[in-house]
Coordinates of N, CA and C in Angstrom, one line a residue:
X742 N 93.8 94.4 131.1 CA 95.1 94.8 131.6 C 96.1 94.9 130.4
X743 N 96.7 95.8 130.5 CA 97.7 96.4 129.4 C 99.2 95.3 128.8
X744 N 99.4 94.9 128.4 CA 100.8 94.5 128.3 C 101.4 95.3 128.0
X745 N 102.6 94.9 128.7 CA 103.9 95.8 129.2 C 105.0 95.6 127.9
X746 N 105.3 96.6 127.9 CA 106.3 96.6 126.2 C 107.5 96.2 126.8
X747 N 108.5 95.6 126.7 CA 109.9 95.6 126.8 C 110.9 96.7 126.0
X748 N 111.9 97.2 126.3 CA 112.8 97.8 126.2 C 113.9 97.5 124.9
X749 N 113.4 98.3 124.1 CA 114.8 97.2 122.8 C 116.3 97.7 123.3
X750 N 117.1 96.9 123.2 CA 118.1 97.4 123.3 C 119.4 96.7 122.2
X751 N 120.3 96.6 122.1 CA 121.5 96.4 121.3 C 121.7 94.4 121.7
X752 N 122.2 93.9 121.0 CA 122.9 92.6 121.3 C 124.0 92.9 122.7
X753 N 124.9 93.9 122.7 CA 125.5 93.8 123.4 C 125.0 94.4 125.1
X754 N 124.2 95.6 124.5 CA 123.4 96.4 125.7 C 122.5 95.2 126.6
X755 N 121.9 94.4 126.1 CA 121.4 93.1 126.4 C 122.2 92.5 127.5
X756 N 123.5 92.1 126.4 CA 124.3 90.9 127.5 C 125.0 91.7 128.7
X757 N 125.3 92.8 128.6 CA 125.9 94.2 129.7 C 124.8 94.0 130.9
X758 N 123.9 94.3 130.2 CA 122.1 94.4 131.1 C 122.4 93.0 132.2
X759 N 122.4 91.6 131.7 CA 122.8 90.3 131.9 C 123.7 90.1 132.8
X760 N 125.1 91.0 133.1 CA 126.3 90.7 133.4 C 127.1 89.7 132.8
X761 N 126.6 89.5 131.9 CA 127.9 88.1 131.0 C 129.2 89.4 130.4
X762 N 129.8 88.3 130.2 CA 131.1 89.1 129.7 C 131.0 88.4 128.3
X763 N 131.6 88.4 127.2 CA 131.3 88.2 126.0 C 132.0 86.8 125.8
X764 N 132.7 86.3 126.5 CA 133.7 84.8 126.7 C 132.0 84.0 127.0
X765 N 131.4 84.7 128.7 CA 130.4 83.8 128.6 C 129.1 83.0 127.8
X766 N 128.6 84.5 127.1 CA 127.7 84.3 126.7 C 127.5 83.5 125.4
X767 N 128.9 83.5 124.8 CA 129.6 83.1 123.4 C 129.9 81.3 123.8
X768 N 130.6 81.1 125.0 CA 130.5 79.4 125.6 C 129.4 79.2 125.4
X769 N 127.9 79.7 126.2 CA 126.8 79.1 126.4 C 125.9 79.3 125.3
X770 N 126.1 79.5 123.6 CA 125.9 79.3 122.5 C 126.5 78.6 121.9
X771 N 127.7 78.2 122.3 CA 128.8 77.0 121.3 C 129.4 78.0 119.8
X772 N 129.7 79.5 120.4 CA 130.5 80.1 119.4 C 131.8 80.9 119.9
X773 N 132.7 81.6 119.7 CA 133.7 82.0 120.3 C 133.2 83.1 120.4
X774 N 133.7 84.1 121.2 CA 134.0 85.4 121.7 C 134.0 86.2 120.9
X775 N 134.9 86.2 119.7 CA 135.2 86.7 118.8 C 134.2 87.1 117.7
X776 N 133.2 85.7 117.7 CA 132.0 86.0 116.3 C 131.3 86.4 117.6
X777 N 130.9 86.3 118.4 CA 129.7 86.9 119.6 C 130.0 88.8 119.2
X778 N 131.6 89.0 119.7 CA 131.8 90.4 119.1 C 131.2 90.6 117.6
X779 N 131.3 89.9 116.7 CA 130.7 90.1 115.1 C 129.2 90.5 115.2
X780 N 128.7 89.4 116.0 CA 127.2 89.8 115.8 C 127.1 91.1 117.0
X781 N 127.8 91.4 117.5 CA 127.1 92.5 118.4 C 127.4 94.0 117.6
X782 N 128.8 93.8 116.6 CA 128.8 95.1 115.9 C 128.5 95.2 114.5
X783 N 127.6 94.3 113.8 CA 127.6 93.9 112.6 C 126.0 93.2 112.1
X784 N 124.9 93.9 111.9 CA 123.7 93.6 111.8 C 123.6 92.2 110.9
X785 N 124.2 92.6 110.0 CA 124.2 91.5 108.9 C 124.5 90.3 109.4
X786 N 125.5 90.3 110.2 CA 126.5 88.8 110.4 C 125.0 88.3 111.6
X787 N 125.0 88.9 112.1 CA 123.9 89.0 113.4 C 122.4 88.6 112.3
X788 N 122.1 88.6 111.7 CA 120.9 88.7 111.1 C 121.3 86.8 110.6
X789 N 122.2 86.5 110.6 CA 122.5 84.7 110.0 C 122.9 84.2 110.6
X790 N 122.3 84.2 112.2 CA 122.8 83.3 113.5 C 121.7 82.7 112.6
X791 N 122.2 81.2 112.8 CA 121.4 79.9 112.6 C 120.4 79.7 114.1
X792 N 118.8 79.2 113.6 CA 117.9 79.7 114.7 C 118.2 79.1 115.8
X793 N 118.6 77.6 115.9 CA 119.5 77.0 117.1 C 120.2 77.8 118.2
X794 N 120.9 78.6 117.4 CA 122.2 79.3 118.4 C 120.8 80.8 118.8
X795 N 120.0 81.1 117.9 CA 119.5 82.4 118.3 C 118.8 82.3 119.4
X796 N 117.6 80.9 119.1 CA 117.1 80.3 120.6 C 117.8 80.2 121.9
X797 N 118.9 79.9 121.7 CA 120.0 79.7 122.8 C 119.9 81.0 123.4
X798 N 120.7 81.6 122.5 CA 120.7 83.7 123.4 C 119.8 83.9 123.1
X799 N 118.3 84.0 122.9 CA 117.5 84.5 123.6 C 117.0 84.0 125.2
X800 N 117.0 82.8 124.8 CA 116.8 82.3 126.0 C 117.6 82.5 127.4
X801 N 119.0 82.8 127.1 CA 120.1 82.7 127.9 C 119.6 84.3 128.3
X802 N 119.3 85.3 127.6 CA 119.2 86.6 128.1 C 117.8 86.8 128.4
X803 N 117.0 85.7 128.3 CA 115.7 86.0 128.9 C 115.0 87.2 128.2
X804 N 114.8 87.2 126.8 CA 114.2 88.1 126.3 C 114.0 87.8 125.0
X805 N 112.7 88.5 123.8 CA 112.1 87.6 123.1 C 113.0 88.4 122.0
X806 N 113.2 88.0 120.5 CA 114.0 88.3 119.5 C 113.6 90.0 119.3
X807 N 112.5 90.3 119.2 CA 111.8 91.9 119.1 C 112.4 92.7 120.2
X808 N 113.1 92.2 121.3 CA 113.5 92.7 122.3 C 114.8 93.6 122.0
X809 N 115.6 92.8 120.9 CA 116.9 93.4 120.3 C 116.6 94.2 119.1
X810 N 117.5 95.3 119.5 CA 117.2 96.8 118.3 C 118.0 96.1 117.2
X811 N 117.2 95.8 116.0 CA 117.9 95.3 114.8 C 118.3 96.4 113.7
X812 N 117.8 97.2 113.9 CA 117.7 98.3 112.7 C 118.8 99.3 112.8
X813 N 119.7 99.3 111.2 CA 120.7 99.5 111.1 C 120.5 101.1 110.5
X814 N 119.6 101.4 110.2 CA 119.4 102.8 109.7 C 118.9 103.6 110.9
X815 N 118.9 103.5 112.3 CA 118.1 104.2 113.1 C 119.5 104.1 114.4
X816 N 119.2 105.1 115.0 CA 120.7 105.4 116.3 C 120.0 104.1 117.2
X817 N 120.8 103.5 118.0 CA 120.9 102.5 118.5 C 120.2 103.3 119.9
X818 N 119.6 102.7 121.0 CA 119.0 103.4 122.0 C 120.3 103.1 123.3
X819 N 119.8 104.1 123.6 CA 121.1 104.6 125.3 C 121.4 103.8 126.0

């Protein structure tokens, strides 16, 4: 049987996907709203979540780290 690929999508495309609003998803990591917005438009800042908090939102969005389009040289998917 084949395994089934997941969908990459954006940090933010993710939490949209989710229904969290960015207040929530940022509570249920122990970071504000405001850096949640950093890492969703900002690969870099996003690339130095400490693994703790990364486990957290992957977990919280139910989806494995390869799941999020990290690549900053390539158009982000639809």
């Amino acid at each position: 049987m084949a395994e089934q690929l997941a969908e990459k999508h954006t940090l933010k495309q993710w939490r949209l996907l989710r229904g969290l609003t960015q207040k929530e998803l940022a509570t249920s990591i122990g970071i504000t709203d405001k850096t949640l917005s950093l890492y969703e438009h900002d690969m870099e800042a996003f690339r130095k979540i400490p693994y703790e908090r990364l486990r957290l939102l992957t977990n919280i969005l139910e989806i494995s780290l390869n799941d999020i389009f990290l690549d900053t040289t390539s158009e982000k998917p639809n």
